Coordinates of C-alpha atoms in Angstrom, one line a residue:
M1 CA 34.2 187.5 3.2
N2 CA 34.4 185.7 -0.1
P3 CA 36.6 182.7 -0.9
I4 CA 39.3 184.9 -2.6
E5 CA 39.6 187.2 0.4
N6 CA 39.7 184.2 2.7
K7 CA 42.6 182.7 0.6
I8 CA 44.6 186.0 0.7
I9 CA 44.1 186.3 4.5
A10 CA 45.0 182.6 5.0
D11 CA 48.2 183.0 3.0
A12 CA 49.1 186.2 4.9
I13 CA 48.7 184.3 8.2
S14 CA 50.7 181.3 7.0
P15 CA 49.6 177.8 6.4
A16 CA 51.5 176.4 9.4
R17 CA 49.8 178.8 11.8
L18 CA 46.4 178.3 10.4
A19 CA 46.6 174.5 10.2
P20 CA 45.3 173.7 13.7
Y21 CA 42.3 175.9 13.1
L22 CA 41.6 174.3 9.8
R23 CA 41.8 170.8 11.4
A24 CA 39.5 171.9 14.2
C25 CA 37.0 173.3 11.7
G26 CA 37.0 170.3 9.4
G27 CA 38.9 172.2 6.6
D28 CA 36.3 175.0 6.4
L29 CA 38.6 178.0 5.7
E30 CA 36.0 180.7 6.6
V31 CA 35.1 179.1 9.9
A32 CA 38.8 178.5 10.6
L33 CA 39.5 182.2 10.0
R34 CA 36.6 183.2 12.4
L35 CA 38.0 180.8 15.0
Y36 CA 41.5 182.3 14.6
T37 CA 40.1 185.8 15.0
W38 CA 38.0 184.8 18.0
N39 CA 41.1 183.1 19.6
K40 CA 43.2 186.3 19.2
E41 CA 40.4 188.3 21.0
I42 CA 40.3 185.7 23.8
V43 CA 44.1 185.8 24.2
G44 CA 44.0 189.6 24.3
A45 CA 41.3 189.5 27.0
F46 CA 43.4 187.1 29.1
S47 CA 46.6 189.1 28.7
G48 CA 45.5 192.0 30.8
S49 CA 44.2 189.7 33.6
L50 CA 47.3 187.6 33.5
S51 CA 49.5 190.7 33.7
E52 CA 47.6 191.8 36.8
L53 CA 47.7 188.3 38.3
E54 CA 51.5 188.3 37.9
V55 CA 51.9 191.7 39.5
V56 CA 49.6 190.9 42.5
L57 CA 51.3 187.4 42.9
R58 CA 54.9 188.7 42.9
N59 CA 54.2 191.7 45.0
A60 CA 52.4 189.7 47.7
M61 CA 55.3 187.1 47.7
D62 CA 57.9 189.9 47.7
R63 CA 56.3 191.6 50.7
R64 CA 56.3 188.3 52.7
L65 CA 59.9 187.4 51.7
T66 CA 61.1 191.0 52.5
S67 CA 59.5 190.7 56.0
H68 CA 60.8 187.2 56.7
F69 CA 64.3 187.7 55.5
G70 CA 64.6 191.3 56.8
G71 CA 65.4 193.3 53.7
R72 CA 64.2 194.5 50.3
D73 CA 67.0 192.4 48.7
W74 CA 65.8 189.3 50.5
W75 CA 67.6 187.1 47.9
A76 CA 70.9 188.4 49.3
S77 CA 70.1 187.2 52.8
P78 CA 72.6 184.6 54.1
R79 CA 69.5 182.7 55.5
I80 CA 67.8 182.1 52.2
R81 CA 68.4 178.9 50.4
L82 CA 67.4 179.0 46.8
A83 CA 67.9 176.4 44.1
P84 CA 70.8 177.1 41.7
H85 CA 68.5 177.9 38.8
A86 CA 66.5 180.4 40.9
R87 CA 69.7 182.0 42.1
D88 CA 70.9 182.2 38.4
K89 CA 67.7 184.0 37.4
I90 CA 68.1 186.5 40.2
T91 CA 71.8 187.1 39.3
A92 CA 70.9 187.7 35.6
V93 CA 68.1 190.2 36.5
A94 CA 70.3 192.0 39.2
M95 CA 73.3 192.5 36.8
P96 CA 74.0 196.1 36.1
K97 CA 72.9 197.3 32.6
A98 CA 74.4 200.2 30.8
G99 CA 76.1 201.2 34.1
A100 CA 72.9 201.3 36.1
I101 CA 72.5 199.0 39.1
P102 CA 69.0 197.6 39.3
T103 CA 67.0 198.5 42.4
A104 CA 65.2 195.8 44.4
D105 CA 62.0 196.8 42.7
D106 CA 63.7 196.3 39.3
V107 CA 64.8 192.8 40.3
V108 CA 61.4 191.9 41.6
A109 CA 59.7 193.2 38.4
G110 CA 62.3 191.5 36.2
L111 CA 61.8 188.0 37.6
T112 CA 59.4 185.9 35.5
F113 CA 56.0 184.5 36.4
G114 CA 57.6 181.1 36.3
F115 CA 60.2 182.1 38.9
W116 CA 57.5 183.2 41.4
E117 CA 55.4 180.1 40.7
S118 CA 58.5 177.9 41.3
L119 CA 58.9 179.3 44.9
L120 CA 55.5 177.9 45.7
G121 CA 56.6 174.3 45.1
R122 CA 57.8 171.7 47.5
K123 CA 61.1 171.0 45.7
H124 CA 64.4 172.3 47.0
N125 CA 62.9 172.3 50.6
Y126 CA 60.8 175.4 49.7
E127 CA 58.0 173.9 51.7
S128 CA 59.7 174.3 55.1
H129 CA 62.1 177.1 54.1
L130 CA 59.7 179.5 52.2
W131 CA 56.1 178.3 52.3
W132 CA 55.5 177.8 56.1
P133 CA 57.5 180.7 57.5
A134 CA 56.7 183.3 54.8
L135 CA 54.8 182.6 51.6
R136 CA 51.6 181.1 53.0
D137 CA 50.9 184.5 54.6
A138 CA 50.9 186.0 51.1
F139 CA 47.6 184.2 50.5
P140 CA 45.5 185.0 53.5
G141 CA 42.3 183.7 51.9
Y142 CA 43.8 180.4 50.8
S143 CA 42.2 177.5 52.7
G144 CA 43.0 174.6 50.4
V145 CA 45.0 171.5 51.4
R146 CA 48.4 171.3 49.7
G147 CA 48.7 167.7 48.7
P148 CA 52.0 165.8 48.2
Q149 CA 52.0 166.2 44.4
V150 CA 50.8 169.8 43.9
T151 CA 52.6 173.0 44.4
M152 CA 49.7 175.1 45.4
T153 CA 46.5 173.7 43.9
E154 CA 44.7 176.1 41.6
I155 CA 47.1 179.0 42.0
A156 CA 50.2 177.0 40.9
E157 CA 48.3 175.2 38.2
F158 CA 46.8 178.4 36.8
A159 CA 50.2 180.2 37.0
A160 CA 52.0 177.3 35.2
L161 CA 49.3 177.2 32.5
A162 CA 49.3 180.9 32.0
H163 CA 53.0 181.1 31.9
A164 CA 53.4 178.2 29.4
D165 CA 50.4 178.9 27.2
V166 CA 49.8 182.6 27.1
R167 CA 52.3 184.9 28.8
N168 CA 55.4 184.2 26.8
R169 CA 53.8 183.8 23.3
R170 CA 52.4 186.3 20.8
P171 CA 48.6 186.3 20.8
A172 CA 48.4 185.4 17.2
S173 CA 50.2 182.1 17.7
T174 CA 48.5 181.0 20.9
S175 CA 45.5 178.7 20.9
I176 CA 43.3 179.2 23.9
H177 CA 40.6 176.9 22.6
L178 CA 40.2 174.7 19.6
P179 CA 36.8 173.1 19.9
S180 CA 36.9 169.4 19.2
T181 CA 33.4 168.8 17.9
R182 CA 31.1 170.6 15.5
A183 CA 28.6 171.1 18.4
E184 CA 31.3 172.7 20.6
R185 CA 32.4 174.9 17.7
N186 CA 28.9 176.1 17.1
R187 CA 28.3 176.8 20.8
S188 CA 31.6 178.7 21.0
F189 CA 30.7 180.9 17.9
T190 CA 27.2 181.4 19.2
I191 CA 28.6 182.7 22.6
S192 CA 31.2 184.8 20.7
M193 CA 28.5 186.4 18.4
R194 CA 26.1 187.1 21.3
S195 CA 28.9 188.9 23.2
Q196 CA 29.6 191.0 20.2
A197 CA 26.0 192.0 19.6

């Protein structure tokens, strides 16, 4: 691309959105546009995997909660004790829409990644009420030690990161990686170019 084309593209993207890329690339507009494009491709690649992770995570947890609380609508069991914010999320998703009452599958699918991740934490007595009697069995290969300050080591950290940084944003506005040094930028572009060859 030539400098005129770069300027037209940069104006179409918007200065505010392109600013972090320009900073990361030392003000070099052409390199910033390449990084912006590369970032969109990376976000696109992550989106499919994150979507699958969310489906697998929620379905595994739903199966264990269904088994433990004795029904597909486990959230309605008198034995379950959920935090008020979790209960509010379920109520909002389970509310009839256009006269149709959501099924249990609709409710499970309608709950956010953040909702499911929050059930893995130790807050609200979820450790003894949900983790030990039910949810730990949703992760049969998990052998890590749950420390006092983590919700579920890599799984919870990845879920929180994915939820906050990728899942709920448009790919064009999400920065997966802004290299901090020229060497890191060059390495990133070299890897990117090799993968495209």
